[in-house]
Amino acid sequence: MPPPAEAALPTFADLQRGLPPWSPRAWRFAILRGASRAGALASDGLRTGYRHGFDSGPFMDHVYADRPRGRGGLGRAIDGRLLARRTCVAFRDIRALAEQAVRAALHACASPVPVVADLAAGPAPYLLAAVAGHPRARAIVCDVDDAGLAGARAAAARLGVADRATFVRADAFDREALRALRPSPDVVLELGLYGIYHDDAKIERHFADLAELVAPDQIVFNVQTANPEIEYIARVWINAAGERCVWRLRPVEQILGYAEAAGYVPASIESDRFGIYRVVRLEREPEAA
């Protein structure tokens, strides 16, 4: 169920600001940061998060595996507590929901050889698992993170779909990279992307760019709408750039508005067990096609 009082969550502007050093909340988060950093000496997951970022492909790969790992029993216990956090449980929920949405998108494709492009793929487990279940589907795996692409290549080899996958180092918001996608994708995936980027206008323009330059029949995305751990993440964790991991919450209706303006309407909307995320599959309106 969603948090009981979304209005009580700090605003995005609140999360961007530092806390006054004399504030008891500042002291509390300083203690939590210290404990988390100390935990990284023993926990594989925390160590991966501080090395690559808690929004990175390698960290997500660790969360998806859901196997506590670390130095000795203490390290595994700390790692288990990390993997049991609501946000990490929601990550695993939306992985399953995303895979279902990709399978539904492939089933709905008119093309006999459907092409699915993930524009910020990381290790891409949901994409590659869905492609493995469809004998003619092909994948285009894009990311700016070399470690994430390496993880995706390894996963493709394990699943036996390396010959049906293309790997591209590219920025999802780069118009030229979108224009260069070959073969032209029938389905575009964007999972975990919108919470990392803070500029609403950038995301709105991106939907217009997708419609103009790629024109996929379907788009699958997720959006983080409410998260009781959002301040902990912003003040304790770091992102791939080594900065505070400030994620932006957005109502799903906001993203659906951008999609509708670009000519797409929702075919399905699903939620993780805590209501932190929505996973949405969009279809192109007939008149837009």
Tab-separated table of C-alpha atoms in Angstrom:
chain	number	residue	atom	x	y	z
A	1	MET	CA	0.000	0.000	0.000
A	2	PRO	CA	1.180	3.560	-0.586
A	3	PRO	CA	2.550	5.598	2.310
A	4	PRO	CA	-0.277	6.953	4.464
A	5	ALA	CA	0.682	10.604	4.032
A	6	GLU	CA	2.465	11.509	0.818
A	7	ALA	CA	2.128	15.205	1.716
A	8	ALA	CA	4.438	14.609	4.701
A	9	LEU	CA	7.306	13.632	2.411
A	10	PRO	CA	9.958	16.316	1.863
A	11	THR	CA	9.668	18.237	-1.380
A	12	PHE	CA	12.245	17.947	-4.133
A	13	ALA	CA	13.493	21.428	-3.220
A	14	ASP	CA	13.865	20.297	0.414
A	15	LEU	CA	15.942	17.309	-0.652
A	16	GLN	CA	18.232	19.468	-2.788
A	17	ARG	CA	19.060	21.735	0.143
A	18	GLY	CA	21.543	20.766	2.817
A	19	LEU	CA	20.428	20.712	6.428
A	20	PRO	CA	21.622	23.396	8.858
A	21	PRO	CA	24.607	21.951	10.752
A	22	TRP	CA	22.949	22.723	14.120
A	23	SER	CA	19.788	20.799	13.147
A	24	PRO	CA	19.104	17.540	15.056
A	25	ARG	CA	18.064	16.047	11.700
A	26	ALA	CA	21.480	16.934	10.294
A	27	TRP	CA	23.123	15.120	13.217
A	28	ARG	CA	20.833	12.121	12.708
A	29	PHE	CA	21.663	11.802	9.010
A	30	ALA	CA	25.366	12.315	9.722
A	31	ILE	CA	25.221	9.311	12.062
A	32	LEU	CA	23.312	7.297	9.442
A	33	ARG	CA	25.863	8.212	6.758
A	34	GLY	CA	28.695	7.147	9.021
A	35	ALA	CA	26.978	3.851	9.838
A	36	SER	CA	26.280	3.196	6.156
A	37	ARG	CA	29.888	3.935	5.184
A	38	ALA	CA	31.112	1.666	7.960
A	39	GLY	CA	28.698	-1.034	6.790
A	40	ALA	CA	30.262	-0.844	3.328
A	41	LEU	CA	33.437	-2.329	4.832
A	42	ALA	CA	31.515	-5.583	5.305
A	43	SER	CA	28.447	-5.515	3.013
A	44	ASP	CA	28.939	-6.214	-0.713
A	45	GLY	CA	25.802	-4.244	-1.605
A	46	LEU	CA	26.799	-1.108	0.299
A	47	ARG	CA	30.330	-1.358	-1.066
A	48	THR	CA	28.949	-1.592	-4.621
A	49	GLY	CA	26.672	1.384	-3.984
A	50	TYR	CA	29.497	3.603	-2.750
A	51	ARG	CA	31.833	2.447	-5.520
A	52	HIS	CA	29.450	2.753	-8.498
A	53	GLY	CA	26.474	4.723	-7.141
A	54	PHE	CA	23.181	3.516	-5.688
A	55	ASP	CA	21.512	4.366	-9.007
A	56	SER	CA	24.026	2.328	-11.038
A	57	GLY	CA	23.678	-0.892	-12.987
A	58	PRO	CA	26.034	-2.868	-10.728
A	59	PHE	CA	24.062	-1.889	-7.612
A	60	MET	CA	20.749	-2.766	-9.282
A	61	ASP	CA	22.220	-6.100	-10.341
A	62	HIS	CA	23.032	-6.815	-6.684
A	63	VAL	CA	19.510	-5.855	-5.576
A	64	TYR	CA	17.892	-8.005	-8.261
A	65	ALA	CA	19.995	-11.041	-7.259
A	66	ASP	CA	18.623	-10.697	-3.677
A	67	ARG	CA	21.404	-12.779	-2.145
A	68	PRO	CA	23.030	-11.200	0.953
A	69	ARG	CA	26.775	-11.152	0.442
A	70	GLY	CA	29.590	-9.751	2.526
A	71	ARG	CA	32.511	-10.444	4.773
A	72	GLY	CA	31.480	-13.039	7.292
A	73	GLY	CA	28.154	-13.349	9.040
A	74	LEU	CA	28.083	-9.670	9.985
A	75	GLY	CA	28.590	-8.553	6.396
A	76	ARG	CA	25.813	-10.839	5.168
A	77	ALA	CA	23.483	-9.598	7.933
A	78	ILE	CA	24.113	-5.952	7.004
A	79	ASP	CA	23.624	-6.787	3.343
A	80	GLY	CA	20.390	-8.589	4.155
A	81	ARG	CA	19.070	-5.466	5.913
A	82	LEU	CA	19.938	-3.418	2.821
A	83	LEU	CA	18.159	-5.830	0.474
A	84	ALA	CA	15.100	-5.807	2.756
A	85	ARG	CA	14.663	-2.015	2.542
A	86	ARG	CA	11.322	-1.054	1.018
A	87	THR	CA	13.026	0.669	-1.899
A	88	CYS	CA	15.046	-2.447	-2.754
A	89	VAL	CA	11.965	-4.679	-2.464
A	90	ALA	CA	10.149	-2.261	-4.793
A	91	PHE	CA	13.072	-2.470	-7.252
A	92	ARG	CA	12.606	-6.235	-7.430
A	93	ASP	CA	8.833	-5.888	-7.777
A	94	ILE	CA	9.147	-3.492	-10.675
A	95	ARG	CA	11.713	-5.730	-12.342
A	96	ALA	CA	9.056	-8.470	-12.495
A	97	LEU	CA	6.366	-5.988	-13.539
A	98	ALA	CA	8.659	-4.538	-16.206
A	99	GLU	CA	9.386	-7.989	-17.595
A	100	GLN	CA	5.645	-8.681	-17.768
A	101	ALA	CA	5.101	-5.358	-19.543
A	102	VAL	CA	7.852	-6.131	-22.077
A	103	ARG	CA	6.360	-9.567	-22.736
A	104	ALA	CA	2.940	-7.958	-23.240
A	105	ALA	CA	4.488	-5.402	-25.598
A	106	LEU	CA	6.181	-8.141	-27.630
A	107	HIS	CA	2.908	-10.079	-27.787
A	108	ALA	CA	1.127	-6.957	-29.057
A	109	CYS	CA	3.771	-6.204	-31.733
A	110	ALA	CA	2.627	-6.548	-35.325
A	111	SER	CA	6.193	-7.100	-36.560
A	112	PRO	CA	7.266	-10.748	-36.981
A	113	VAL	CA	10.743	-9.739	-35.759
A	114	PRO	CA	10.063	-7.230	-32.957
A	115	VAL	CA	12.890	-4.972	-31.808
A	116	VAL	CA	13.023	-3.683	-28.234
A	117	ALA	CA	15.396	-0.857	-27.268
A	118	ASP	CA	16.193	-0.056	-23.639
A	119	LEU	CA	17.612	3.472	-23.578
A	120	ALA	CA	19.022	3.364	-20.023
A	121	ALA	CA	19.396	-0.360	-19.589
A	122	GLY	CA	21.982	-1.014	-16.893
A	123	PRO	CA	22.263	-4.820	-16.677
A	124	ALA	CA	18.861	-5.076	-18.466
A	125	PRO	CA	17.574	-8.272	-16.788
A	126	TYR	CA	13.891	-7.652	-17.607
A	127	LEU	CA	14.639	-6.890	-21.272
A	128	LEU	CA	16.945	-9.850	-21.872
A	129	ALA	CA	14.675	-12.301	-20.032
A	130	ALA	CA	11.723	-11.198	-22.166
A	131	VAL	CA	13.773	-11.482	-25.370
A	132	ALA	CA	14.933	-14.952	-24.323
A	133	GLY	CA	11.272	-15.973	-24.140
A	134	HIS	CA	10.524	-14.721	-27.667
A	135	PRO	CA	12.490	-16.628	-30.325
A	136	ARG	CA	12.471	-13.850	-32.940
A	137	ALA	CA	12.770	-10.714	-30.788
A	138	ARG	CA	15.898	-8.567	-30.885
A	139	ALA	CA	17.260	-6.175	-28.250
A	140	ILE	CA	19.132	-2.881	-28.444
A	141	VAL	CA	20.794	-2.227	-25.071
A	142	CYS	CA	21.872	1.375	-24.479
A	143	ASP	CA	23.533	3.008	-21.480
A	144	VAL	CA	26.143	5.617	-20.614
A	145	ASP	CA	27.654	3.319	-17.966
A	146	ASP	CA	30.304	0.876	-19.223
A	147	ALA	CA	29.891	-1.328	-16.138
A	148	GLY	CA	26.153	-1.608	-16.773
A	149	LEU	CA	26.731	-2.543	-20.415
A	150	ALA	CA	29.309	-5.137	-19.373
A	151	GLY	CA	26.733	-6.648	-17.009
A	152	ALA	CA	24.155	-6.716	-19.803
A	153	ARG	CA	26.590	-8.439	-22.180
A	154	ALA	CA	27.323	-11.092	-19.560
A	155	ALA	CA	23.585	-11.598	-18.920
A	156	ALA	CA	22.893	-11.907	-22.656
A	157	ALA	CA	25.566	-14.593	-22.933
A	158	ARG	CA	24.137	-16.496	-19.954
A	159	LEU	CA	20.630	-16.376	-21.454
A	160	GLY	CA	21.828	-17.388	-24.921
A	161	VAL	CA	20.629	-14.208	-26.647
A	162	ALA	CA	23.967	-12.487	-27.316
A	163	ASP	CA	23.455	-12.980	-31.065
A	164	ARG	CA	20.122	-11.142	-30.844
A	165	ALA	CA	21.372	-8.179	-28.815
A	166	THR	CA	23.202	-5.000	-29.841
A	167	PHE	CA	25.007	-2.923	-27.197
A	168	VAL	CA	25.428	0.824	-27.601
A	169	ARG	CA	27.047	3.397	-25.320
A	170	ALA	CA	24.577	6.248	-25.639
A	171	ASP	CA	22.639	8.857	-23.669
A	172	ALA	CA	18.869	8.346	-23.691
A	173	PHE	CA	18.343	12.100	-24.144
A	174	ASP	CA	20.773	12.491	-27.061
A	175	ARG	CA	18.710	13.273	-30.182
A	176	GLU	CA	21.415	11.991	-32.529
A	177	ALA	CA	21.682	8.740	-30.590
A	178	LEU	CA	17.909	8.307	-30.885
A	179	ARG	CA	18.042	9.036	-34.611
A	180	ALA	CA	20.824	6.463	-35.060
A	181	LEU	CA	18.981	3.529	-33.448
A	182	ARG	CA	19.093	0.612	-35.906
A	183	PRO	CA	17.083	-1.399	-36.529
A	184	SER	CA	14.225	0.922	-35.689
A	185	PRO	CA	12.691	-0.293	-32.405
A	186	ASP	CA	9.053	-1.290	-32.127
A	187	VAL	CA	9.196	-0.955	-28.334
A	188	VAL	CA	11.232	1.496	-26.216
A	189	LEU	CA	11.959	0.862	-22.529
A	190	GLU	CA	12.848	3.567	-20.014
A	191	LEU	CA	13.062	2.180	-16.511
A	192	GLY	CA	14.607	4.032	-13.580
A	193	LEU	CA	15.358	7.036	-15.786
A	194	TYR	CA	12.921	9.766	-14.809
A	195	GLY	CA	13.688	9.785	-11.076
A	196	ILE	CA	17.376	10.415	-11.741
A	197	TYR	CA	16.807	13.399	-14.050
A	198	HIS	CA	15.340	16.426	-12.341
A	199	ASP	CA	14.354	18.676	-15.261
A	200	ASP	CA	10.656	18.275	-16.116
A	201	ALA	CA	11.094	20.113	-19.419
A	202	LYS	CA	13.871	17.689	-20.428
A	203	ILE	CA	11.596	14.683	-19.932
A	204	GLU	CA	8.712	16.386	-21.721
A	205	ARG	CA	10.968	17.165	-24.704
A	206	HIS	CA	12.253	13.600	-24.636
A	207	PHE	CA	8.763	12.219	-25.262
A	208	ALA	CA	8.425	14.547	-28.249
A	209	ASP	CA	11.852	13.402	-29.494
A	210	LEU	CA	10.857	9.745	-29.163
A	211	ALA	CA	7.699	10.348	-31.196
A	212	GLU	CA	9.559	12.327	-33.870
A	213	LEU	CA	12.850	10.426	-34.204
A	214	VAL	CA	12.014	6.849	-33.178
A	215	ALA	CA	8.215	6.558	-33.333
A	216	PRO	CA	7.961	3.217	-31.498
A	217	ASP	CA	4.574	1.535	-31.374
A	218	GLN	CA	4.922	1.104	-27.599
A	219	ILE	CA	6.846	2.628	-24.692
A	220	VAL	CA	7.359	0.980	-21.287
A	221	PHE	CA	8.477	3.204	-18.418
A	222	ASN	CA	8.380	3.468	-14.658
A	223	VAL	CA	8.050	6.492	-12.419
A	224	GLN	CA	8.676	6.852	-8.691
A	225	THR	CA	5.579	8.492	-7.261
A	226	ALA	CA	5.949	8.196	-3.456
A	227	ASN	CA	8.737	6.791	-1.307
A	228	PRO	CA	8.970	7.032	2.501
A	229	GLU	CA	12.733	6.426	2.198
A	230	ILE	CA	13.314	9.284	-0.252
A	231	GLU	CA	15.067	11.539	2.305
A	232	TYR	CA	17.255	8.729	3.639
A	233	ILE	CA	18.365	7.989	0.060
A	234	ALA	CA	19.066	11.666	-0.634
A	235	ARG	CA	21.078	12.271	2.542
A	236	VAL	CA	22.852	8.930	2.999
A	237	TRP	CA	23.367	7.342	-0.438
A	238	ILE	CA	25.388	8.695	-3.385
A	239	ASN	CA	24.729	8.521	-7.122
A	240	ALA	CA	26.998	7.388	-9.962
A	241	ALA	CA	28.569	10.865	-10.109
A	242	GLY	CA	29.555	10.629	-6.432
A	243	GLU	CA	27.015	13.280	-5.410
A	244	ARG	CA	24.032	13.030	-3.069
A	245	CYS	CA	21.451	10.606	-4.483
A	246	VAL	CA	18.542	13.038	-4.843
A	247	TRP	CA	15.673	11.407	-6.742
A	248	ARG	CA	12.604	13.248	-7.916
A	249	LEU	CA	9.119	11.943	-7.168
A	250	ARG	CA	6.528	12.639	-9.865
A	251	PRO	CA	2.822	11.833	-10.121
A	252	VAL	CA	2.207	9.252	-12.839
A	253	GLU	CA	-0.387	11.653	-14.298
A	254	GLN	CA	2.391	14.141	-15.043
A	255	ILE	CA	4.311	11.664	-17.223
A	256	LEU	CA	1.090	10.454	-18.850
A	257	GLY	CA	0.420	14.070	-19.833
A	258	TYR	CA	3.797	14.267	-21.606
A	259	ALA	CA	3.068	10.936	-23.309
A	260	GLU	CA	-0.397	12.001	-24.457
A	261	ALA	CA	1.018	15.185	-25.995
A	262	ALA	CA	3.444	12.976	-27.955
A	263	GLY	CA	0.633	10.707	-29.162
A	264	TYR	CA	0.720	7.823	-26.651
A	265	VAL	CA	-1.956	6.466	-24.314
A	266	PRO	CA	-1.656	3.929	-21.450
A	267	ALA	CA	-2.362	0.266	-22.186
A	268	SER	CA	-1.569	-0.841	-18.611
A	269	ILE	CA	-0.451	0.661	-15.285
A	270	GLU	CA	0.881	-1.523	-12.458
A	271	SER	CA	2.336	-0.794	-9.000
A	272	ASP	CA	4.797	-2.455	-6.649
A	273	ARG	CA	3.470	-3.722	-3.313
A	274	PHE	CA	4.288	-0.463	-1.493
A	275	GLY	CA	2.998	1.957	-4.138
A	276	ILE	CA	6.456	3.480	-4.585
A	277	TYR	CA	6.558	2.998	-8.358
A	278	ARG	CA	4.203	2.726	-11.307
A	279	VAL	CA	5.122	0.615	-14.346
A	280	VAL	CA	3.298	1.840	-17.443
A	281	ARG	CA	2.977	0.402	-20.945
A	282	LEU	CA	1.994	2.982	-23.560
A	283	GLU	CA	0.594	2.430	-27.027
A	284	ARG	CA	0.757	4.875	-29.884
A	285	GLU	CA	-2.622	6.378	-30.738
A	286	PRO	CA	-3.814	5.260	-34.215
A	287	GLU	CA	-4.044	8.840	-35.488
A	288	ALA	CA	-0.473	9.509	-34.307
A	289	ALA	CA	0.766	6.363	-36.097
